[in-house]
PDB file of C-alpha atoms in Angstrom:
ATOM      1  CA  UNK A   1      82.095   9.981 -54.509  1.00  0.00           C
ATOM      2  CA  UNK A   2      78.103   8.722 -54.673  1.00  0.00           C
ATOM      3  CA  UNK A   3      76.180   7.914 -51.558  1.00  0.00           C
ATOM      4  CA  UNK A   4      76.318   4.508 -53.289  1.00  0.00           C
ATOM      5  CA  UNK A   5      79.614   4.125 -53.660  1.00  0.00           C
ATOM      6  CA  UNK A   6      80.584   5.376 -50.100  1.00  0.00           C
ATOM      7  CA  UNK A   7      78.093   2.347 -49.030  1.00  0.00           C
ATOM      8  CA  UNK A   8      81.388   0.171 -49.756  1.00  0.00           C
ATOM      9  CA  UNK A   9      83.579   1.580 -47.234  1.00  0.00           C
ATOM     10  CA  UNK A  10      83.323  -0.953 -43.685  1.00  0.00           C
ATOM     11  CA  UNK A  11      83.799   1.118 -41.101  1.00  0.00           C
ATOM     12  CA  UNK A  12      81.642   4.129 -42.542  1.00  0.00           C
ATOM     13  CA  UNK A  13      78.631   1.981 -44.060  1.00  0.00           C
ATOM     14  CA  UNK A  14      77.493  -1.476 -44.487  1.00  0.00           C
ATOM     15  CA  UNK A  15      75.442  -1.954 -47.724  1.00  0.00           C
ATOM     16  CA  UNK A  16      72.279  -2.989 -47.824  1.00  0.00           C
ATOM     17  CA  UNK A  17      72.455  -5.334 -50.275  1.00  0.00           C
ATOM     18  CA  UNK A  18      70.073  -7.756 -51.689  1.00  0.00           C
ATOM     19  CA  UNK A  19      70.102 -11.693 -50.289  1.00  0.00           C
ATOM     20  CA  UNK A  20      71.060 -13.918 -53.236  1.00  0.00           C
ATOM     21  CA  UNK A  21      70.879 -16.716 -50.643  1.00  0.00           C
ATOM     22  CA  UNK A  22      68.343 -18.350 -48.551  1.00  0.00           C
ATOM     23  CA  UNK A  23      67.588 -16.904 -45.274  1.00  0.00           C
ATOM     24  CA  UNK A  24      68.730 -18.365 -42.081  1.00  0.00           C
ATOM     25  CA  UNK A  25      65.755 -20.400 -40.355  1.00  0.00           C
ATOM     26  CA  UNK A  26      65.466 -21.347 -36.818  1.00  0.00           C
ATOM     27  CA  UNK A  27      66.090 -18.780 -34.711  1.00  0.00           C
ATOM     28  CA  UNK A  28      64.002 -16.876 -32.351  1.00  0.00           C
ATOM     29  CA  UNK A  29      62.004 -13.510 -33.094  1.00  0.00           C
ATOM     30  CA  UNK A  30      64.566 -10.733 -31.472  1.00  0.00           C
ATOM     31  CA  UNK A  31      63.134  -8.893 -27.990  1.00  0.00           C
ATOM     32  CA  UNK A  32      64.452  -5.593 -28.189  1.00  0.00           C
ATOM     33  CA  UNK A  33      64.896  -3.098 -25.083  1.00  0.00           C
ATOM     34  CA  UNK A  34      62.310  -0.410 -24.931  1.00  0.00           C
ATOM     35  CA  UNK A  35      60.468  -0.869 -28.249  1.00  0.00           C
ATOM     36  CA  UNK A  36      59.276  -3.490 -29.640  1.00  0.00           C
ATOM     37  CA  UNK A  37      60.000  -3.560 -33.665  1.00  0.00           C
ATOM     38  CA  UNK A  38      56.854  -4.070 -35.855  1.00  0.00           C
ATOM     39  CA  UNK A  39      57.182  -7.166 -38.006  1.00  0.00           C
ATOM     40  CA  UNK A  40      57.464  -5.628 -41.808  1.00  0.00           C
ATOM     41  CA  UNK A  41      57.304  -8.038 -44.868  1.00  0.00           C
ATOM     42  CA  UNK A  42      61.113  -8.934 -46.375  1.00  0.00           C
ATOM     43  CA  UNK A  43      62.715  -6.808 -49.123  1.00  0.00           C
ATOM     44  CA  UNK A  44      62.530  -8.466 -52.564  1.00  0.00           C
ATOM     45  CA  UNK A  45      64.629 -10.895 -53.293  1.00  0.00           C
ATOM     46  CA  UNK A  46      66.299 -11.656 -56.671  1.00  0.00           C
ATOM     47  CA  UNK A  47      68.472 -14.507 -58.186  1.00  0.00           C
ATOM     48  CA  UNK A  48      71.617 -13.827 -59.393  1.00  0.00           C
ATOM     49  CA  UNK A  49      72.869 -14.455 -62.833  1.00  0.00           C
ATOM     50  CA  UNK A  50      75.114 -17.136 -63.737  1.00  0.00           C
ATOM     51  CA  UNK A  51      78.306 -15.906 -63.180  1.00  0.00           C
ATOM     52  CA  UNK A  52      80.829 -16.936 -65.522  1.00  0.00           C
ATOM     53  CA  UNK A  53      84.854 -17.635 -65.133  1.00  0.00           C
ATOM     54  CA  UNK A  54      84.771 -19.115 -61.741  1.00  0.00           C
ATOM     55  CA  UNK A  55      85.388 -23.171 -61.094  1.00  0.00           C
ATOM     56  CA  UNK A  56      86.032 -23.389 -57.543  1.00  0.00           C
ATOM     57  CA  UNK A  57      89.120 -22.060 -56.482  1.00  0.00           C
ATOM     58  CA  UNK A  58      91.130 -22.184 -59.879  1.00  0.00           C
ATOM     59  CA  UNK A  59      91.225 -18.541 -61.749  1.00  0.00           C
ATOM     60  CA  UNK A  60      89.693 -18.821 -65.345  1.00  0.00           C
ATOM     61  CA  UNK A  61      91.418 -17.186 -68.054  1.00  0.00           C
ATOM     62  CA  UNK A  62      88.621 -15.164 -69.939  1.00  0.00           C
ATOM     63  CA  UNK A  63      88.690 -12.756 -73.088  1.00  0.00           C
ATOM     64  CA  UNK A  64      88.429  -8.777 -72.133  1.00  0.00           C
ATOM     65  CA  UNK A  65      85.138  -7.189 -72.486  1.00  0.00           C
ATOM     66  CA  UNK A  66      85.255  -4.728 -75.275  1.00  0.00           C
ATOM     67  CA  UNK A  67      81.876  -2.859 -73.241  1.00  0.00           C
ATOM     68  CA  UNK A  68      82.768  -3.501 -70.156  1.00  0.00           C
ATOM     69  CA  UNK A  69      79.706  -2.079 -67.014  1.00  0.00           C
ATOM     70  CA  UNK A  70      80.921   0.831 -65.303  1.00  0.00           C
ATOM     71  CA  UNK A  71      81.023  -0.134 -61.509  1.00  0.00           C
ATOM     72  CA  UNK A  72      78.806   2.362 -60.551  1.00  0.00           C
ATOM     73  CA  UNK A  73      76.442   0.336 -62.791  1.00  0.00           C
ATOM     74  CA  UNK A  74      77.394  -2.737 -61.368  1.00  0.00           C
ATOM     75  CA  UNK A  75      77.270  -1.180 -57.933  1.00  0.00           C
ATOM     76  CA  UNK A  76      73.939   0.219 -58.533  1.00  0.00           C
ATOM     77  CA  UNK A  77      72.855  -3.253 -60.249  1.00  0.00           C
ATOM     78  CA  UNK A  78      73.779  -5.448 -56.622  1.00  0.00           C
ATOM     79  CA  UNK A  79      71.976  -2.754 -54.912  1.00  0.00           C
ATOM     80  CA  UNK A  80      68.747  -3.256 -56.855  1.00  0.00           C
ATOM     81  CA  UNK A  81      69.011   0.316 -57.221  1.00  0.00           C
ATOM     82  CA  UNK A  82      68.921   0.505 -61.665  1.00  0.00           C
ATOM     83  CA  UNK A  83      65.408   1.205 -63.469  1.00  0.00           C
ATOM     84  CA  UNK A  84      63.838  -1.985 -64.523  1.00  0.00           C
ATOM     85  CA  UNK A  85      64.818  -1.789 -68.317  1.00  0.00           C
ATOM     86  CA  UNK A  86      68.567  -0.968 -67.437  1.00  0.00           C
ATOM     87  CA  UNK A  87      68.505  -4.012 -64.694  1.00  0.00           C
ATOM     88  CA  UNK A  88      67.207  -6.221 -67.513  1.00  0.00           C
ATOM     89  CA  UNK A  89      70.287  -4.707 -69.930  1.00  0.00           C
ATOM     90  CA  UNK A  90      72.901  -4.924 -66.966  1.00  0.00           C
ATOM     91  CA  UNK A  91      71.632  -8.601 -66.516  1.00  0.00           C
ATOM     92  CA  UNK A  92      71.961 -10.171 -70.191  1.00  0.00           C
ATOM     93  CA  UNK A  93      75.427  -8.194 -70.473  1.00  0.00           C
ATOM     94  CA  UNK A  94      76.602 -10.629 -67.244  1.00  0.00           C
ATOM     95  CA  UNK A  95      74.911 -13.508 -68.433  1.00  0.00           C
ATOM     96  CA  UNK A  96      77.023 -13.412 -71.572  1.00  0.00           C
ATOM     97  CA  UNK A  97      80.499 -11.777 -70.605  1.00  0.00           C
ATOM     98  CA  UNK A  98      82.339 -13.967 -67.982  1.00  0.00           C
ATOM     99  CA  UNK A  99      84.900 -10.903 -67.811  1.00  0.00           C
ATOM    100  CA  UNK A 100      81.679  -8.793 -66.512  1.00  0.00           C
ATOM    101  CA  UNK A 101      80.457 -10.981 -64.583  1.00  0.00           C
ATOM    102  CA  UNK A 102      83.617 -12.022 -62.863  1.00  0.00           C
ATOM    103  CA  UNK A 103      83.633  -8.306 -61.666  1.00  0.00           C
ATOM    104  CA  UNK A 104      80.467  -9.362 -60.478  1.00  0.00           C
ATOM    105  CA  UNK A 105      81.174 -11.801 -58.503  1.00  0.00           C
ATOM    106  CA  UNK A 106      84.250 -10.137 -56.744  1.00  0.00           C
ATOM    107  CA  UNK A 107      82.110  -7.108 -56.145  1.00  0.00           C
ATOM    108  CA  UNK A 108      79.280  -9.562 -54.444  1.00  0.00           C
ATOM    109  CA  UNK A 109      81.893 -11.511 -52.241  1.00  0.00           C
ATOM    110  CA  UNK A 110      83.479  -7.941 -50.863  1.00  0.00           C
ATOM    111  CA  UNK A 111      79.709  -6.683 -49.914  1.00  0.00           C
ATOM    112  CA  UNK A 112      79.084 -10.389 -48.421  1.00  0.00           C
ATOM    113  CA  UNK A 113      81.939  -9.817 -46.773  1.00  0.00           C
ATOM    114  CA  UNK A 114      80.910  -6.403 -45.095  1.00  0.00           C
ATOM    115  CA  UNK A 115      77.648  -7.501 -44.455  1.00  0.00           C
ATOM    116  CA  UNK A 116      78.529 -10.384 -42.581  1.00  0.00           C
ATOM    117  CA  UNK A 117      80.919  -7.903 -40.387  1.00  0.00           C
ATOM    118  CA  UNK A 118      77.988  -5.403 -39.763  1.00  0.00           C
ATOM    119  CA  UNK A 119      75.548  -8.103 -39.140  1.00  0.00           C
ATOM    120  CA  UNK A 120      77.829  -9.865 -36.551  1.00  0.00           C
ATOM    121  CA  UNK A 121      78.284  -6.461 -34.396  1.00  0.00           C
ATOM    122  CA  UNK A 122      82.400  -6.361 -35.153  1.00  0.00           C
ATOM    123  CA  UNK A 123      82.301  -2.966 -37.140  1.00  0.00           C
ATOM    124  CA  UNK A 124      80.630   0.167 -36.317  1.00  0.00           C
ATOM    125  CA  UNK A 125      78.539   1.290 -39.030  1.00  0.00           C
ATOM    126  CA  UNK A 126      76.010   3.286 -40.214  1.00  0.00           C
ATOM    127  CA  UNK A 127      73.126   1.149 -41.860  1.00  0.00           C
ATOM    128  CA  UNK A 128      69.908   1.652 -43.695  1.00  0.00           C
ATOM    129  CA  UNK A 129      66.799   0.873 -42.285  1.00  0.00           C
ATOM    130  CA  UNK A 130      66.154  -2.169 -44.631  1.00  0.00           C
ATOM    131  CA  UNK A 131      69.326  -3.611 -43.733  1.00  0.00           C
ATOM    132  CA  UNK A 132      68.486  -3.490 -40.273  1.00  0.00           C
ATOM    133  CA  UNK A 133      65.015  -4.595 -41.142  1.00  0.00           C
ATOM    134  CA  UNK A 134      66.440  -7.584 -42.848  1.00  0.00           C
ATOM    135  CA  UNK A 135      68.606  -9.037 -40.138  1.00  0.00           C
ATOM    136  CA  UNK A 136      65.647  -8.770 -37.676  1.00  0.00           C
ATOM    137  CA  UNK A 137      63.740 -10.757 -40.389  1.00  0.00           C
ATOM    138  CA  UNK A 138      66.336 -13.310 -40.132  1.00  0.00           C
ATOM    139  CA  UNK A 139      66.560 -13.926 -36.281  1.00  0.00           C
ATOM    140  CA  UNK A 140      69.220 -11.465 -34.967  1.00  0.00           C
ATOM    141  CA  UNK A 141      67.983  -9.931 -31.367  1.00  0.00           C
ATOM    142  CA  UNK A 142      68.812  -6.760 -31.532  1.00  0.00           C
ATOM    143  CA  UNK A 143      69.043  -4.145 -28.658  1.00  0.00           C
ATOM    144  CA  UNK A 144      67.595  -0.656 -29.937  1.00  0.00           C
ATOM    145  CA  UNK A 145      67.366   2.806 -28.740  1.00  0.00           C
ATOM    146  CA  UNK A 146      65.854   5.869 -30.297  1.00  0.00           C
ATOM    147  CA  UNK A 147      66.732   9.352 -29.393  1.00  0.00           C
ATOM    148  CA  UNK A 148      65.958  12.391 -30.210  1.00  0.00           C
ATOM    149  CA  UNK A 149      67.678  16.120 -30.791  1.00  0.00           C
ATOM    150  CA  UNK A 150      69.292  16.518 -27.047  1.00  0.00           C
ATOM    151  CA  UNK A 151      67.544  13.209 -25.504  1.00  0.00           C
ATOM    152  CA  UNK A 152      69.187  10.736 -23.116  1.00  0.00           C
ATOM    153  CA  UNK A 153      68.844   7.205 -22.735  1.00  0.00           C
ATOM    154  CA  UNK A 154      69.121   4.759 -19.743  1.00  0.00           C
ATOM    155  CA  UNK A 155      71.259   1.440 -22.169  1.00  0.00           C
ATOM    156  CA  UNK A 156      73.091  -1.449 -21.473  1.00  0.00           C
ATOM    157  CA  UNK A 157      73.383  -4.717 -23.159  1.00  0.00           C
ATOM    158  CA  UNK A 158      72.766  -8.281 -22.657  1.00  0.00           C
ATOM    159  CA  UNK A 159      74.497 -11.473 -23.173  1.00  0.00           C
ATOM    160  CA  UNK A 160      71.486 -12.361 -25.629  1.00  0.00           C
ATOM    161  CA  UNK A 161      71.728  -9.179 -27.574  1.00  0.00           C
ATOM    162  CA  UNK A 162      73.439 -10.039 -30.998  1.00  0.00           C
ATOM    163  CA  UNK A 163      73.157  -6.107 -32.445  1.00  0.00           C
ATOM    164  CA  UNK A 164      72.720  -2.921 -30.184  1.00  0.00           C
ATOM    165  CA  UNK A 165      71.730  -0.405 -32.449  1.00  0.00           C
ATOM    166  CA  UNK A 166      71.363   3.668 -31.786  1.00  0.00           C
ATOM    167  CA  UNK A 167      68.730   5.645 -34.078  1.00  0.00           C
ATOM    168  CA  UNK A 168      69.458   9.288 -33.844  1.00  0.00           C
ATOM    169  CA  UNK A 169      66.480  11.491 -34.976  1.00  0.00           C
ATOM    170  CA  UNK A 170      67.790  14.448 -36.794  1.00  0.00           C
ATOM    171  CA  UNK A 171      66.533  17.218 -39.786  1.00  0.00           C
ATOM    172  CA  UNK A 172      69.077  15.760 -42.359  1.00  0.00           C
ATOM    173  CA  UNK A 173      67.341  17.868 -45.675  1.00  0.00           C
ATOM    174  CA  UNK A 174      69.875  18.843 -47.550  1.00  0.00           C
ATOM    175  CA  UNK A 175      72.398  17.753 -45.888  1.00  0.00           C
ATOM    176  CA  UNK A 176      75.810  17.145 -48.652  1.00  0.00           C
ATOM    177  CA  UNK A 177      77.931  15.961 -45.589  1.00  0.00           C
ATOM    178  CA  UNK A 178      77.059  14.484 -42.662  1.00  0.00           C
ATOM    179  CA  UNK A 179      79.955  12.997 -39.770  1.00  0.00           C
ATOM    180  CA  UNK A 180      79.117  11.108 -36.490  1.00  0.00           C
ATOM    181  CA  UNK A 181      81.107  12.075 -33.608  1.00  0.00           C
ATOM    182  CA  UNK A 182      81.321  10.371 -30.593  1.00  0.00           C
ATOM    183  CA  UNK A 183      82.579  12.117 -27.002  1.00  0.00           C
ATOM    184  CA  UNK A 184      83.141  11.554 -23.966  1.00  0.00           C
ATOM    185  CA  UNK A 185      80.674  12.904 -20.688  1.00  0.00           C
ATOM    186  CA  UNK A 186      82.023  16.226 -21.080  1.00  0.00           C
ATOM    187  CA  UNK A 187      82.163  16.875 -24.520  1.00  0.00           C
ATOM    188  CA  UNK A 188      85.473  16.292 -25.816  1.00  0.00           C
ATOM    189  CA  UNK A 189      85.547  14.399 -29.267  1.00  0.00           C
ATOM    190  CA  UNK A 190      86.786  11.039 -28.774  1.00  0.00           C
ATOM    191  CA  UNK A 191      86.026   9.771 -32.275  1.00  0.00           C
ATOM    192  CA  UNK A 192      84.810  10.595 -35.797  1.00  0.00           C
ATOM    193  CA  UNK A 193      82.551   8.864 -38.418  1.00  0.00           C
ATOM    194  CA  UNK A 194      83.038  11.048 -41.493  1.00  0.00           C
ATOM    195  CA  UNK A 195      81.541  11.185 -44.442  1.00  0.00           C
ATOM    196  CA  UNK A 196      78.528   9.032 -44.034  1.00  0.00           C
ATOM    197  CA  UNK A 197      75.506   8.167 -46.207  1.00  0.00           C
ATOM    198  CA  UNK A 198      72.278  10.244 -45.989  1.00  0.00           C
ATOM    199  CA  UNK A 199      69.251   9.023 -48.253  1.00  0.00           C
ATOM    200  CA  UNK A 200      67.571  12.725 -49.586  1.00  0.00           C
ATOM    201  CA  UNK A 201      64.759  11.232 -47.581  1.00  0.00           C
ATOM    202  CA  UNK A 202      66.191  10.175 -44.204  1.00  0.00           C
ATOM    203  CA  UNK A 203      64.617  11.363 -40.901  1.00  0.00           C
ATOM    204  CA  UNK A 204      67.606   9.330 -38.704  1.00  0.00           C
ATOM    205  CA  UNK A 205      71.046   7.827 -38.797  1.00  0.00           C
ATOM    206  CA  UNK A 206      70.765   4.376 -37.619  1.00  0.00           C
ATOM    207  CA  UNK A 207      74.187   3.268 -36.234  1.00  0.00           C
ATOM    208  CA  UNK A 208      75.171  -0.609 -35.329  1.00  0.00           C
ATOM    209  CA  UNK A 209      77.918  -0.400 -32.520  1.00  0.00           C
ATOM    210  CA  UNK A 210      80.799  -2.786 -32.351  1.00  0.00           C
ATOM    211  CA  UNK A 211      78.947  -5.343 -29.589  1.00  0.00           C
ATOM    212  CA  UNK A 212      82.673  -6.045 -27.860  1.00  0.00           C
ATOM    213  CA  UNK A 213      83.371  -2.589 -27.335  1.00  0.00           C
ATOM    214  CA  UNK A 214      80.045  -1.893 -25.638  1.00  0.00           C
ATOM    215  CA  UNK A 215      80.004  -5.109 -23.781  1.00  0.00           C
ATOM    216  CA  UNK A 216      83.388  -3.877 -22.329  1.00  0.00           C
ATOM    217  CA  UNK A 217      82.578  -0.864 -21.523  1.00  0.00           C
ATOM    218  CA  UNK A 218      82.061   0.287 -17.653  1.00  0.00           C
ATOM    219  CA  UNK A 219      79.630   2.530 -16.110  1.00  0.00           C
ATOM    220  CA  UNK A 220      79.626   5.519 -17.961  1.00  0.00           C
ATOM    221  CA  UNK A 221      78.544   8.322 -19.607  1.00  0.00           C
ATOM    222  CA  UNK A 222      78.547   8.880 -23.912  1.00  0.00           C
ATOM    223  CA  UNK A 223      78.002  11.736 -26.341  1.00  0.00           C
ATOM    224  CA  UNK A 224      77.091  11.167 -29.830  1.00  0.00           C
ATOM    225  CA  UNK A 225      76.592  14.443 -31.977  1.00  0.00           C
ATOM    226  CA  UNK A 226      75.286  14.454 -35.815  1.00  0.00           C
ATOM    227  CA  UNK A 227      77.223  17.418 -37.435  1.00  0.00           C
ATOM    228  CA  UNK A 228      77.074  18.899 -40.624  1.00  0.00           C
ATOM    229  CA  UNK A 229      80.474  19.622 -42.529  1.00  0.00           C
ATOM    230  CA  UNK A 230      80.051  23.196 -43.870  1.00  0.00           C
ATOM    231  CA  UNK A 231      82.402  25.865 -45.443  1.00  0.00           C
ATOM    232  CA  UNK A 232      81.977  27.391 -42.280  1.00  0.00           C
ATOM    233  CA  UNK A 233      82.835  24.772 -40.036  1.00  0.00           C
ATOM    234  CA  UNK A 234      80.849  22.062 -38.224  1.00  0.00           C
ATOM    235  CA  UNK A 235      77.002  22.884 -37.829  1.00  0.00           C
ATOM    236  CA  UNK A 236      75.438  20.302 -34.915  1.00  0.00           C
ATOM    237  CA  UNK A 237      72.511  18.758 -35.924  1.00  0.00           C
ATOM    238  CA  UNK A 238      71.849  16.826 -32.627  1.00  0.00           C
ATOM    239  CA  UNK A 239      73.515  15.744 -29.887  1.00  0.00           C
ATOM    240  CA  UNK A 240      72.287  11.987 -28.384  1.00  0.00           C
ATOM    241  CA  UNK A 241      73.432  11.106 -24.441  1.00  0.00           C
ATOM    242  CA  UNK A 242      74.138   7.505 -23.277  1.00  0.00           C
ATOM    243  CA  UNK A 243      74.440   6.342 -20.075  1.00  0.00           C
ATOM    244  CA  UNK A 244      75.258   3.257 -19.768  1.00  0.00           C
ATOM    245  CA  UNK A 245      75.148   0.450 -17.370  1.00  0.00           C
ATOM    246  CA  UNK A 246      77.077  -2.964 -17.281  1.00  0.00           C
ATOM    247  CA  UNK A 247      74.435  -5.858 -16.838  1.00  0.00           C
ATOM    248  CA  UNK A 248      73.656  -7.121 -13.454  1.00  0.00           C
ATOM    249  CA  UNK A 249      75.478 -10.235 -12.699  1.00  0.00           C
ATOM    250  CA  UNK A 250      73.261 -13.448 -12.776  1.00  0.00           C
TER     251      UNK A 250
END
């Protein structure tokens, strides 16, 4: 399965898709703990095409498509990720096959719907850095840390915070499988991301965490490791330490 394709599973990824909406307004620039994110300028934004076959709620009976786009196409289409000249092809097909672009418009409503998940702190996922970039841009305050190969952090969270968000530093070149696995103070594997995405040219795993489960949690002491899945067994890439501290009652 493509890095692209694994973007679509919740609990593994949420994909950074493009906004076909406007952004929300109003909202206060975020003040993370420890550093303080640099403003960067919005991904591009494009409009969507007219999708055909939906009238509110009622299905639309429409004729099969005797070409119809691969998903990975389509996939690689929402993601702005196609060459110019095949998003331009990819484009006209929609505009002109409701069957196509009723695939469409299913395939935008399930990544809407996994976005909206990730960007609300209720799954844990790994993101990209534009995705993360993009909900700063639109008013989320977002708790980070960064960590290093074998660092430790002093973390908590706030009642403010909408995101806490863990980047882990690692050497991910060449890397065909990567898992996150999280432990307990002394080491013993409490939980496994598998399978995640790596971009060829990533430098860190950036990691929302569900906001409940951290908000719950009590004094205490985490392990995250970065592992490589080889023939030969797990190679550890870096292992990240936590501890954590309840907020101080106000």
């Amino acid at each position: 399965m493509s890095g692209v394709a694994r973007r679509a599973r919740a609990e593994r990824a949420a994909p950074d898709v493009p906004r076909r909406a406007e952004r929300r307004r109003g909202r206060g620039r975020p003040r993370p703990h420890g550093r303080q994110r640099e403003g960067h300028p919005a991904p591009r934004d494009r409009a969507a095409p007219r999708l055909h076959g939906r009238r509110g709620a009622a299905a639309v009976s429409v004729a099969a498509c005797r070409a119809p786009v691969d998903l990975q196409v389509l996939l690689d289409y929402w993601l702005a990720d196609l060459p110019p000249g095949d998003e331009e092809r990819v484009e006209e097909h929609l505009l002109g096959c409701p069957a196509c672009s009723g695939r469409m418009a299913d395939l935008a409503a399930l990544a809407a719907g996994i976005r909206r998940l990730g960007s609300q702190g209720l799954v844990r996922a790994v993101v990209t850095a534009d995705f993360l970039r993009r909900l700063v841009d639109e008013g989320a305050r977002v708790r980070e840390y960064r960590l290093a190969p074998g660092g430790s952090v002093q973390c908590t969270v706030e009642p403010q915070d909408d995101l806490v968000v863990t980047r882990l530093a690692a050497d991910l070149a060449g890397i065909g499988r990567l898992d996150l696995v999280s432990c307990d103070a002394e080491g013993r594997e409490q939980g496994r991301l598998e399978d995640i995405p790596v971009a060829a040219a990533a430098r860190e795993v950036v990691l929302v965490e569900r906001i409940d489960r951290i908000r719950a949690l009590p004094e205490s002491v985490q392990r995250v490791r970065l592992v490589a899945r080889e023939a030969e067994g797990d190679r550890l890439l870096g292992e990240y330490t936590f501890h954590h501290t309840p907020p101080r009652s106000r």
